[in-house]
Tab-separated table of C-alpha atoms and ligand atoms in Angstrom:
chain	number	residue	atom	x	y	z
R	142	MET	CA	-30.158	95.154	230.232
R	143	ALA	CA	-29.447	91.461	230.257
R	144	ASP	CA	-27.357	91.413	227.079
R	145	GLN	CA	-25.220	94.470	227.713
R	146	LYS	CA	-21.492	93.815	227.772
R	147	PRO	CA	-19.539	94.514	230.985
R	148	TYR	CA	-17.797	97.578	229.550
R	149	GLU	CA	-21.059	99.077	228.243
R	150	GLN	CA	-22.627	99.222	231.689
R	151	GLU	CA	-22.480	102.273	233.925
R	152	PRO	CA	-20.290	101.011	236.791
R	153	ASN	CA	-21.722	100.830	240.278
R	154	LEU	CA	-19.019	102.734	242.161
R	155	LEU	CA	-20.678	102.179	245.534
R	156	SER	CA	-20.765	98.405	245.281
R	157	PRO	CA	-18.169	97.044	242.837
R	158	ASN	CA	-19.344	93.444	243.395
R	159	ARG	CA	-22.357	94.371	241.210
R	160	ASN	CA	-20.176	95.023	238.124
R	161	ILE	CA	-18.623	92.374	235.940
R	162	ALA	CA	-15.712	94.609	234.971
R	163	PRO	CA	-13.439	96.707	237.217
R	164	THR	CA	-14.961	100.105	237.992
R	165	SER	CA	-12.321	101.999	235.971
R	166	THR	CA	-12.987	100.040	232.747
R	167	ILE	CA	-13.493	102.336	229.729
R	168	LEU	CA	-13.221	102.265	225.947
R	169	ASN	CA	-10.943	104.705	224.135
R	170	LYS	CA	-11.814	106.515	220.887
R	171	GLU	CA	-10.807	103.487	218.830
R	172	GLY	CA	-13.051	101.280	220.936
R	173	LYS	CA	-10.198	99.532	222.764
R	174	LEU	CA	-10.397	98.543	226.419
R	175	LEU	CA	-8.582	100.405	229.206
R	176	ILE	CA	-8.521	99.592	232.910
R	177	GLY	CA	-6.964	101.933	235.480
R	178	GLY	CA	-6.086	104.191	232.557
R	179	CYS	CA	-3.941	101.474	230.904
R	180	LEU	CA	-4.625	100.006	227.491
R	181	LEU	CA	-5.013	96.258	227.964
R	182	SER	CA	-3.235	95.389	224.717
R	183	ASP	CA	-0.226	97.465	225.881
R	184	LEU	CA	-0.153	95.580	229.193
R	185	ALA	CA	-0.182	92.262	227.340
R	186	LYS	CA	2.749	93.457	225.202
R	187	LYS	CA	4.712	94.811	228.152
R	188	TYR	CA	4.219	91.967	230.651
R	189	GLY	CA	3.287	89.000	228.459
R	190	THR	CA	0.323	86.633	228.825
R	191	PRO	CA	-1.399	85.058	230.660
R	192	LEU	CA	-1.507	88.121	232.875
R	193	TYR	CA	-3.533	88.872	235.988
R	194	ILE	CA	-4.534	92.537	236.201
R	195	LEU	CA	-5.884	94.140	239.372
R	196	ASP	CA	-7.520	97.546	239.388
R	197	GLU	CA	-6.477	99.414	242.542
R	198	SER	CA	-9.442	101.773	242.466
R	199	THR	CA	-11.956	98.892	242.505
R	200	ILE	CA	-10.248	97.373	245.554
R	201	ARG	CA	-10.222	100.712	247.374
R	202	LEU	CA	-13.874	101.424	246.511
R	203	SER	CA	-14.843	98.000	247.846
R	204	CYS	CA	-12.928	98.551	251.098
R	205	ALA	CA	-14.606	101.951	251.518
R	206	ALA	CA	-18.005	100.399	250.815
R	207	TYR	CA	-17.663	97.891	253.672
R	208	ARG	CA	-16.098	100.432	256.067
R	209	GLU	CA	-18.717	103.098	255.414
R	210	ALA	CA	-21.709	100.743	255.403
R	211	LEU	CA	-20.647	99.296	258.765
R	212	CYS	CA	-20.412	102.830	260.194
R	213	LYS	CA	-23.768	103.774	258.722
R	214	TYR	CA	-25.800	100.713	259.657
R	215	TYR	CA	-24.224	99.428	262.860
R	216	PRO	CA	-24.552	101.519	266.016
R	217	GLY	CA	-21.578	99.824	267.750
R	218	ASP	CA	-17.885	99.438	266.860
R	219	SER	CA	-17.075	97.517	263.717
R	220	LEU	CA	-14.235	96.235	261.589
R	221	ALA	CA	-14.135	94.761	258.097
R	222	ILE	CA	-11.324	92.290	257.581
R	223	TYR	CA	-10.127	91.004	254.220
R	224	ALA	CA	-10.098	87.218	253.742
R	225	SER	CA	-6.686	87.072	252.110
R	226	LYS	CA	-7.207	83.533	250.801
R	227	ALA	CA	-9.040	85.301	247.948
R	228	ASN	CA	-5.768	86.813	246.715
R	229	SER	CA	-2.687	87.208	248.861
R	230	SER	CA	0.362	89.338	248.130
R	231	ILE	CA	2.433	91.952	249.919
R	232	ALA	CA	1.071	94.738	247.714
R	233	ILE	CA	-2.570	93.743	248.232
R	234	SER	CA	-2.016	93.472	251.995
R	235	SER	CA	-0.561	96.969	252.039
R	236	ILE	CA	-3.546	98.402	250.133
R	237	ILE	CA	-5.938	96.713	252.573
R	238	LYS	CA	-3.950	98.016	255.527
R	239	SER	CA	-3.940	101.547	254.148
R	240	GLU	CA	-7.746	101.302	253.926
R	241	ASN	CA	-7.847	100.566	257.687
R	242	LEU	CA	-9.263	97.097	257.326
R	243	GLY	CA	-8.071	94.025	259.188
R	244	ILE	CA	-6.946	90.782	257.541
R	245	ASP	CA	-7.798	87.087	257.879
R	246	VAL	CA	-5.089	84.540	257.157
R	247	VAL	CA	-5.201	80.739	257.103
R	248	SER	CA	-1.550	79.694	256.857
R	249	GLU	CA	1.971	80.709	257.738
R	250	GLY	CA	2.398	81.927	254.145
R	251	GLU	CA	-0.620	84.224	254.308
R	252	LEU	CA	0.414	85.386	257.782
R	253	ILE	CA	3.942	86.400	256.777
R	254	THR	CA	2.526	88.091	253.673
R	255	ALA	CA	0.196	90.187	255.865
R	256	LEU	CA	3.074	91.084	258.199
R	257	LYS	CA	5.281	92.072	255.230
R	258	GLY	CA	2.426	94.181	253.928
R	259	GLY	CA	2.616	96.211	257.138
R	260	PHE	CA	-0.090	94.590	259.267
R	261	GLU	CA	0.368	94.277	262.999
R	262	GLY	CA	-1.090	91.428	265.054
R	263	GLY	CA	-3.917	93.569	266.414
R	264	LYS	CA	-5.640	93.389	263.043
R	265	ILE	CA	-4.663	89.855	261.985
R	266	PHE	CA	-6.920	86.823	262.544
R	267	LEU	CA	-5.605	83.295	261.953
R	268	HIS	CA	-8.093	80.660	260.808
R	269	GLY	CA	-7.675	77.005	259.910
R	270	ASN	CA	-9.096	73.587	260.712
R	271	ASN	CA	-5.657	72.007	261.152
R	272	LYS	CA	-3.156	74.651	262.193
R	273	SER	CA	0.493	73.709	262.458
R	274	GLU	CA	2.689	74.429	265.452
R	275	GLU	CA	4.594	76.988	263.352
R	276	GLU	CA	1.357	78.758	262.414
R	277	LEU	CA	0.132	78.874	266.008
R	278	LEU	CA	3.461	80.147	267.331
R	279	LEU	CA	3.899	82.818	264.680
R	280	ALA	CA	0.346	84.029	265.264
R	281	TYR	CA	0.955	84.178	269.014
R	282	LYS	CA	4.333	85.951	268.683
R	283	SER	CA	2.882	88.518	266.288
R	284	GLN	CA	-0.003	89.066	268.741
R	285	SER	CA	-2.553	88.042	266.164
R	286	THR	CA	-5.929	86.621	267.184
R	287	ILE	CA	-6.294	82.878	266.703
R	288	VAL	CA	-9.706	81.579	265.673
R	289	ILE	CA	-9.903	78.187	267.343
R	290	ASP	CA	-11.653	75.619	265.213
R	291	ASN	CA	-11.406	72.385	267.199
R	292	GLU	CA	-10.092	70.797	270.395
R	293	GLN	CA	-6.649	70.183	268.960
R	294	ASP	CA	-6.167	73.961	268.676
R	295	ILE	CA	-6.800	74.251	272.423
R	296	THR	CA	-4.515	71.355	273.349
R	297	GLU	CA	-1.720	72.627	271.119
R	298	LEU	CA	-1.952	76.207	272.327
R	299	GLY	CA	-2.068	75.025	275.943
R	300	ARG	CA	1.222	73.247	275.288
R	301	LEU	CA	2.874	76.049	273.303
R	302	ILE	CA	2.004	79.254	275.202
R	303	PRO	CA	4.597	79.882	277.881
R	304	ARG	CA	3.036	80.134	281.365
R	305	GLY	CA	3.057	83.583	282.918
R	306	GLU	CA	3.328	85.300	279.505
R	307	THR	CA	0.640	87.421	277.825
R	308	PRO	CA	-2.417	85.225	277.158
R	309	VAL	CA	-3.170	84.357	273.549
R	310	LYS	CA	-6.143	86.204	272.007
R	311	LEU	CA	-8.792	83.771	270.809
R	312	MET	CA	-12.040	83.643	268.905
R	313	LEU	CA	-14.214	80.555	268.889
R	314	ARG	CA	-15.566	79.319	265.562
R	315	VAL	CA	-19.049	77.871	265.767
R	316	THR	CA	-20.690	75.745	263.043
R	317	PRO	CA	-24.065	77.454	262.907
R	318	GLY	CA	-26.140	74.744	261.207
R	319	ILE	CA	-27.359	77.100	258.491
R	320	GLU	CA	-27.894	75.996	254.902
R	321	CYS	CA	-27.406	78.329	251.963
R	322	HIS	CA	-27.542	78.038	248.189
R	323	THR	CA	-24.082	77.883	246.733
R	324	HIS	CA	-21.778	75.180	245.368
R	325	GLU	CA	-21.458	72.366	247.927
R	326	TYR	CA	-17.644	72.718	248.008
R	327	ILE	CA	-17.898	76.295	249.295
R	328	ARG	CA	-20.672	75.807	251.858
R	329	THR	CA	-19.450	75.836	255.446
R	330	GLY	CA	-22.377	76.693	257.684
R	331	HIS	CA	-24.217	73.345	257.605
R	332	LEU	CA	-23.621	70.910	260.455
R	333	ASP	CA	-21.756	68.410	258.261
R	334	SER	CA	-18.768	70.727	257.859
R	335	LYS	CA	-15.115	70.214	258.726
R	336	PHE	CA	-14.941	73.754	260.122
R	337	GLY	CA	-15.731	74.975	263.617
R	338	PHE	CA	-17.213	73.500	266.778
R	339	ASP	CA	-20.464	71.614	266.596
R	340	PRO	CA	-23.146	73.607	268.477
R	341	GLU	CA	-23.540	70.663	270.895
R	342	LYS	CA	-19.917	71.061	271.959
R	343	VAL	CA	-19.817	74.818	272.418
R	344	GLU	CA	-20.921	75.012	276.079
R	345	GLU	CA	-18.315	72.502	277.230
R	346	ILE	CA	-15.580	74.337	275.313
R	347	LEU	CA	-16.638	77.682	276.770
R	348	TYR	CA	-16.264	76.234	280.289
R	349	GLN	CA	-12.895	74.763	279.373
R	350	LEU	CA	-11.612	78.083	278.009
R	351	ARG	CA	-12.815	80.019	281.052
R	352	ASP	CA	-10.360	78.038	283.151
R	353	CYS	CA	-7.375	78.506	280.791
R	354	LYS	CA	-5.110	81.184	282.249
R	355	TRP	CA	-3.051	81.291	279.042
R	356	ALA	CA	-6.021	82.258	276.871
R	357	LYS	CA	-8.310	85.239	276.534
R	358	LEU	CA	-11.474	84.495	274.567
R	359	GLU	CA	-12.353	87.761	272.862
R	360	GLY	CA	-14.835	86.771	270.220
R	361	LEU	CA	-17.105	84.339	268.444
R	362	HIS	CA	-16.952	83.512	264.764
R	363	SER	CA	-19.043	81.825	262.086
R	364	HIS	CA	-18.888	81.680	258.307
R	365	ILE	CA	-21.705	80.147	256.293
R	366	GLY	CA	-20.187	79.872	252.807
R	367	SER	CA	-19.177	81.775	249.719
R	368	GLN	CA	-20.704	83.315	246.556
R	369	ILE	CA	-24.071	83.663	248.335
R	370	PHE	CA	-26.809	85.897	246.907
R	371	GLU	CA	-29.348	85.418	249.704
R	372	LEU	CA	-29.483	87.676	252.756
R	373	GLN	CA	-31.631	85.437	254.959
R	374	PRO	CA	-28.911	82.934	255.971
R	375	HIS	CA	-26.699	85.819	257.122
R	376	GLN	CA	-29.618	87.205	259.126
R	377	ASP	CA	-30.315	83.778	260.645
R	378	LEU	CA	-26.708	83.653	261.747
R	379	ALA	CA	-27.304	86.634	264.052
R	380	GLU	CA	-29.627	84.496	266.201
R	381	VAL	CA	-27.074	81.696	266.520
R	382	LEU	CA	-24.183	84.025	267.322
R	383	SER	CA	-26.073	86.186	269.800
R	384	GLU	CA	-27.426	83.101	271.596
R	385	THR	CA	-23.850	81.801	271.883
R	386	LEU	CA	-22.731	85.222	273.084
R	387	LEU	CA	-25.345	85.085	275.830
R	388	LEU	CA	-24.179	81.625	276.842
R	389	ALA	CA	-20.534	82.755	276.918
R	390	LYS	CA	-21.459	85.714	279.079
R	391	ARG	CA	-23.334	83.496	281.546
R	392	ILE	CA	-20.306	81.249	281.760
R	393	GLY	CA	-18.175	84.254	282.667
R	394	HIS	CA	-16.470	85.305	279.426
R	395	GLN	CA	-16.191	88.948	278.463
R	396	ILE	CA	-16.635	88.826	274.748
R	397	ASN	CA	-16.325	91.909	272.664
R	398	ASP	CA	-16.212	90.646	269.067
R	399	LEU	CA	-18.747	88.917	266.842
R	400	ASN	CA	-17.364	87.859	263.473
R	401	VAL	CA	-20.060	86.947	260.939
R	402	GLY	CA	-17.619	85.743	258.246
R	403	GLY	CA	-17.786	86.676	254.572
R	404	GLY	CA	-19.726	85.159	251.720
R	405	LEU	CA	-21.321	87.949	249.697
R	406	GLY	CA	-21.347	86.982	246.026
R	407	ILE	CA	-20.215	88.893	242.950
R	408	LYS	CA	-21.466	89.273	239.407
R	409	TYR	CA	-19.534	86.956	237.099
R	410	THR	CA	-22.095	86.968	234.293
R	411	ASN	CA	-25.152	89.002	233.323
R	412	SER	CA	-27.481	86.516	234.971
R	413	ASP	CA	-25.827	86.973	238.405
R	414	ASP	CA	-27.672	89.368	240.660
R	415	PRO	CA	-25.876	89.707	244.012
R	416	PRO	CA	-27.024	92.145	246.711
R	417	THR	CA	-24.980	95.315	247.087
R	418	ILE	CA	-22.363	95.561	249.828
R	419	GLN	CA	-24.646	98.139	251.476
R	420	ASN	CA	-27.677	95.791	251.421
R	421	TRP	CA	-25.605	92.970	252.845
R	422	VAL	CA	-24.053	95.050	255.640
R	423	GLU	CA	-27.394	96.627	256.481
R	424	ALA	CA	-29.115	93.233	256.741
R	425	VAL	CA	-26.323	91.776	258.884
R	426	ALA	CA	-25.970	94.862	261.091
R	427	ARG	CA	-29.701	95.148	261.746
R	428	ALA	CA	-30.006	91.430	262.499
R	429	ILE	CA	-27.104	91.501	264.987
R	430	THR	CA	-28.424	94.667	266.638
R	431	LYS	CA	-31.909	93.212	266.992
R	432	ALA	CA	-30.701	89.819	268.210
R	433	CYS	CA	-28.457	91.425	270.857
R	434	GLU	CA	-31.122	93.862	272.012
R	435	LYS	CA	-33.593	91.009	272.379
R	436	ARG	CA	-31.163	89.343	274.803
R	437	ASN	CA	-30.134	92.544	276.595
R	438	LEU	CA	-26.583	92.160	275.376
R	439	LYS	CA	-24.253	95.127	275.027
R	440	LEU	CA	-23.537	95.561	271.310
R	441	PRO	CA	-20.336	93.710	270.441
R	442	ARG	CA	-17.804	94.924	267.883
R	443	LEU	CA	-19.185	93.625	264.579
R	444	ILE	CA	-16.549	92.049	262.343
R	445	CYS	CA	-17.131	90.769	258.831
R	446	GLU	CA	-14.538	89.133	256.596
R	447	PRO	CA	-15.259	89.468	252.890
R	448	GLY	CA	-12.838	88.044	250.344
R	449	ARG	CA	-14.453	87.655	246.921
R	450	SER	CA	-16.667	90.762	247.147
R	451	LEU	CA	-13.650	92.892	248.101
R	452	ILE	CA	-11.351	91.933	245.270
R	453	GLY	CA	-13.111	89.661	242.742
R	454	THR	CA	-14.330	92.221	240.236
R	455	SER	CA	-11.095	94.240	240.390
R	456	GLY	CA	-9.420	91.449	238.435
R	457	VAL	CA	-9.165	90.589	234.765
R	458	THR	CA	-6.972	87.938	233.149
R	459	LEU	CA	-5.435	88.509	229.715
R	460	TYR	CA	-4.721	85.562	227.442
R	461	LYS	CA	-3.345	85.226	223.930
R	462	ILE	CA	-5.499	83.255	221.510
R	463	GLY	CA	-3.616	80.413	219.829
R	464	SER	CA	-4.815	77.364	217.948
R	465	ARG	CA	-8.278	76.686	216.599
R	466	LYS	CA	-10.142	73.467	215.926
R	467	ASP	CA	-13.419	73.438	213.998
R	468	ILE	CA	-15.487	70.297	214.379
R	469	PRO	CA	-18.261	70.706	211.811
R	470	GLY	CA	-21.699	70.510	213.357
R	471	ILE	CA	-20.258	70.082	216.839
R	472	ARG	CA	-18.157	73.029	218.055
R	473	THR	CA	-15.158	75.268	217.553
R	474	TYR	CA	-12.385	75.139	220.111
R	475	LEU	CA	-10.319	78.270	220.507
R	476	SER	CA	-7.276	77.632	222.674
R	477	ILE	CA	-5.599	80.198	224.899
R	478	ASP	CA	-2.155	80.263	226.497
R	479	GLY	CA	-3.419	79.561	230.040
R	480	GLY	CA	-6.287	77.636	231.568
R	481	MET	CA	-7.001	75.534	234.624
R	482	SER	CA	-3.607	76.246	236.213
R	483	ASP	CA	-4.303	80.003	236.422
R	484	ASN	CA	-8.083	79.623	236.829
R	485	PRO	CA	-9.173	76.309	238.345
R	486	ARG	CA	-12.692	77.588	239.136
R	487	PRO	CA	-14.511	76.385	235.973
R	488	ILE	CA	-13.207	72.834	236.297
R	489	THR	CA	-13.738	72.797	240.072
R	490	TYR	CA	-17.088	74.537	240.480
R	491	GLN	CA	-18.379	74.792	236.881
R	492	SER	CA	-18.042	78.578	237.259
R	493	ALA	CA	-19.036	80.797	234.347
R	494	TYR	CA	-17.182	83.894	233.146
R	495	GLU	CA	-17.555	86.749	230.649
R	496	ALA	CA	-14.785	87.539	228.168
R	497	CYS	CA	-14.055	89.744	225.153
R	498	LEU	CA	-11.332	90.697	222.691
R	499	VAL	CA	-9.504	93.660	224.259
R	500	ASP	CA	-9.167	95.645	221.035
R	501	ARG	CA	-12.571	94.875	219.526
R	502	PRO	CA	-14.969	94.498	222.433
R	503	LEU	CA	-17.831	96.195	220.603
R	504	HIS	CA	-17.516	94.314	217.318
R	505	THR	CA	-20.550	92.190	216.575
R	506	PRO	CA	-20.047	88.563	217.625
R	507	GLN	CA	-19.792	86.294	214.622
R	508	GLU	CA	-19.324	82.912	216.171
R	509	THR	CA	-19.778	80.900	219.326
R	510	VAL	CA	-16.641	79.158	220.506
R	511	THR	CA	-15.479	76.991	223.374
R	512	LEU	CA	-12.546	78.672	225.047
R	513	ALA	CA	-10.131	75.903	225.886
R	514	GLY	CA	-7.109	75.995	228.158
R	515	LYS	CA	-3.770	74.516	227.144
R	516	HIS	CA	-3.593	71.784	229.779
R	517	CYS	CA	-3.672	68.088	229.038
R	518	GLU	CA	-7.175	67.552	230.277
R	519	SER	CA	-10.374	67.651	228.228
R	520	GLY	CA	-12.177	69.383	231.104
R	521	ASP	CA	-9.789	72.314	230.857
R	522	VAL	CA	-12.372	74.655	229.359
R	523	LEU	CA	-12.600	78.230	230.649
R	524	ILE	CA	-15.808	79.306	228.915
R	525	LYS	CA	-18.255	76.938	227.207
R	526	ASP	CA	-20.235	79.107	224.802
R	527	LEU	CA	-18.518	82.394	224.172
R	528	SER	CA	-19.890	84.630	221.434
R	529	ILE	CA	-17.073	86.657	219.902
R	530	PRO	CA	-16.141	88.441	216.688
R	531	GLN	CA	-13.901	86.594	214.249
R	532	SER	CA	-10.490	86.271	215.909
R	533	SER	CA	-7.071	85.103	214.862
R	534	SER	CA	-4.062	83.620	216.567
R	535	GLY	CA	-2.288	86.326	218.559
R	536	ASP	CA	-5.423	88.302	219.514
R	537	ILE	CA	-5.666	89.247	223.188
R	538	LEU	CA	-8.704	88.208	225.173
R	539	ALA	CA	-9.773	89.470	228.611
R	540	VAL	CA	-11.677	87.281	231.084
R	541	PHE	CA	-13.496	89.315	233.758
R	542	GLY	CA	-14.054	88.699	237.464
R	543	THR	CA	-10.780	86.876	238.106
R	544	GLY	CA	-9.519	88.890	241.097
R	545	ALA	CA	-10.595	86.336	243.719
R	546	TYR	CA	-9.583	82.669	244.007
R	547	ASN	CA	-7.677	82.620	240.704
R	548	SER	CA	-4.098	83.615	241.484
R	549	SER	CA	-4.475	82.221	245.012
R	550	MET	CA	-5.675	78.839	243.705
R	551	SER	CA	-3.299	78.653	240.752
R	552	SER	CA	-1.063	75.634	240.293
R	553	ASN	CA	1.834	74.452	238.185
R	554	TYR	CA	-0.101	71.620	236.538
R	555	ASN	CA	1.782	70.440	233.454
R	556	ARG	CA	4.764	72.416	234.813
R	557	ILE	CA	3.314	75.638	233.529
R	558	PRO	CA	4.709	78.748	235.252
R	559	LYS	CA	2.310	81.017	237.164
R	560	PRO	CA	1.373	84.339	235.505
R	561	ALA	CA	2.506	87.755	236.682
R	562	THR	CA	0.105	90.117	238.475
R	563	VAL	CA	0.033	93.790	237.546
R	564	LEU	CA	-1.667	96.523	239.569
R	565	VAL	CA	-3.132	99.351	237.487
R	566	HIS	CA	-3.920	102.823	238.811
R	567	ASP	CA	-4.177	106.341	237.330
R	568	GLY	CA	-2.684	105.393	233.974
R	569	SER	CA	0.273	103.471	235.477
R	570	SER	CA	0.968	99.805	235.924
R	571	ASP	CA	3.159	98.129	238.552
R	572	LEU	CA	4.236	94.548	238.671
R	573	ILE	CA	3.207	93.157	242.069
R	574	GLN	CA	3.968	89.499	241.398
R	575	ARG	CA	6.479	88.658	238.718
R	576	ARG	CA	5.979	85.874	236.199
R	577	GLU	CA	7.401	82.523	237.223
R	578	GLN	CA	10.123	81.257	234.877
R	579	PRO	CA	10.159	77.653	233.612
R	580	GLU	CA	13.593	76.997	235.185
R	581	GLU	CA	12.232	78.100	238.551
R	582	LEU	CA	9.857	75.166	238.445
R	583	LEU	CA	12.875	72.941	238.955
R	584	ARG	CA	14.030	74.708	242.097
R	585	TYR	CA	12.718	72.076	244.485
R	586	ASP	CA	13.780	69.089	242.407
R	587	VAL	CA	16.526	67.039	243.984
R	588	PHE	CA	18.582	64.672	241.892
R	589	PRO	CA	19.808	61.818	244.100
R	590	GLU	CA	23.349	60.544	243.715
R	591	HIS	CA	22.392	56.965	242.832
R	592	LEU	CA	20.412	58.139	239.785
R	593	ARG	CA	23.335	60.229	238.552
R	594	LYS	CA	25.433	57.079	238.407
R	595	VAL	CA	22.887	55.478	236.089
R	596	ILE	CA	23.140	58.446	233.713
D	879	LIG	N1	-14.014	83.703	256.225
D	879	LIG	C1	-13.775	82.388	256.205
D	879	LIG	C2	-13.565	81.676	257.456
D	879	LIG	C3	-13.723	81.718	254.982
D	879	LIG	O1	-13.494	80.411	254.970
D	879	LIG	C4	-13.909	82.437	253.778
D	879	LIG	C5	-13.835	81.759	252.495
D	879	LIG	C6	-14.133	83.814	253.858
D	879	LIG	C7	-14.197	84.418	255.097
D	879	LIG	C8	-14.325	84.667	252.650
D	879	LIG	O2	-15.447	84.303	251.916
D	879	LIG	P1	-15.869	85.167	250.642
D	879	LIG	O3	-16.243	86.547	251.117
D	879	LIG	O4	-14.710	85.217	249.719
D	879	LIG	O5	-17.024	84.448	250.080
D	879	LIG	N2	-12.286	78.793	246.345
D	879	LIG	C9	-13.704	79.065	246.369
D	879	LIG	C10	-14.089	79.907	247.539
D	879	LIG	C11	-13.659	79.321	248.856
D	879	LIG	C12	-14.038	80.184	250.013
D	879	LIG	C13	-13.300	79.755	251.215
D	879	LIG	N3	-13.575	80.520	252.374
D	879	LIG	C14	-14.113	79.697	245.047
D	879	LIG	O6	-13.265	79.917	244.185
D	879	LIG	O7	-15.297	79.971	244.814
């Protein structure tokens, strides 16, 4: 039903990306919202607001969905790896590790977080279109796989890897030249992309890598974009990757891994209708199998690297409602105690979200408001037309679908501290990232001597 609220819908436990709310979301007898067995208003009281909440069971169900669908639909070996750019912390890494997934990292920070979370190099993959020397060296020393994106990666690694030592494990990222329908900022598969090798270049690079004693090319990689609801572009990718695999084999490489990237979308609002994780994996697995069989290629290990669809709908952000401004005949602004610094997605991609009052989610909406953030920017609006019951200053509001690319893209704009993150499970809550304190925002400020004299 199009107008049903997130917490009124029967959750899809097999494919959590199809729910707006975390899978454990329920209402108690008084009609108040609980997630992971914890009353949201209690969490707001205990940890303060704004507050990121992650539901452990939703994350684990999503991991199981990818793992099991790969086993079911792909006849060869497979591995799902979590794109930790979606939300990176030691606790999340450890959950992902305990679910037997791998992890994709794109910086030294994400790499050390994965290592602290218990990952070993064998299951870590480093991406990036401009990797630093430190990133390359740490990835090599931890025996992670490095996904080479351009010629500088090859030159730098050739310089950094000591001769006679274990070769560095590599994957080659190919720009597949595939268009898909998503926001232009999060499209990566089209030819005009900063990521990966242009298809015209791939043959030359494959020859170059064959002659590098310090490198072992183990796989090919492509990623077409994010928040995608279509299956066809992912299926088209199978042709590009298997054709490149054939080329690599002819050139003399023994390649075992094909990484098809991530990209499956999630349901942010009632009008979003993403495929299930099972549909997505089935489509990808069948396309890769068919494309490899057509070329008489031994089935490679199939790797996929979901971020958003693994963690997005496990997250909810709690805010406290503050001031109100009624502009007769125009709109009512309701301001909250966070905004674009904890969720930059609306201002960046015009993303839409669902929200409700945590203690009165079923009350009949009485007004339509514009939910404004507290930052000094008119565009700092989280939700444009939100229908809610009458509210007053101090009421707690939950915004759904904030598990991916919220905390990880947060900033300190206006010197506003970053929120805490709490993990909920079986009626308990654990702080996994503590709230930043205003004084901590000064920790990198340096006050030069000559200015002191002026004071
Ligand atoms: N692999 C690679 C190489 C990627 O670049 C990405 C996402 C993923 C996997 C995971 O994609 P996902 O399954 O999450 O769609 N900040 C944007 C999203 C940027 C995505 C960047 N790359 C947003 O908030 O929508």
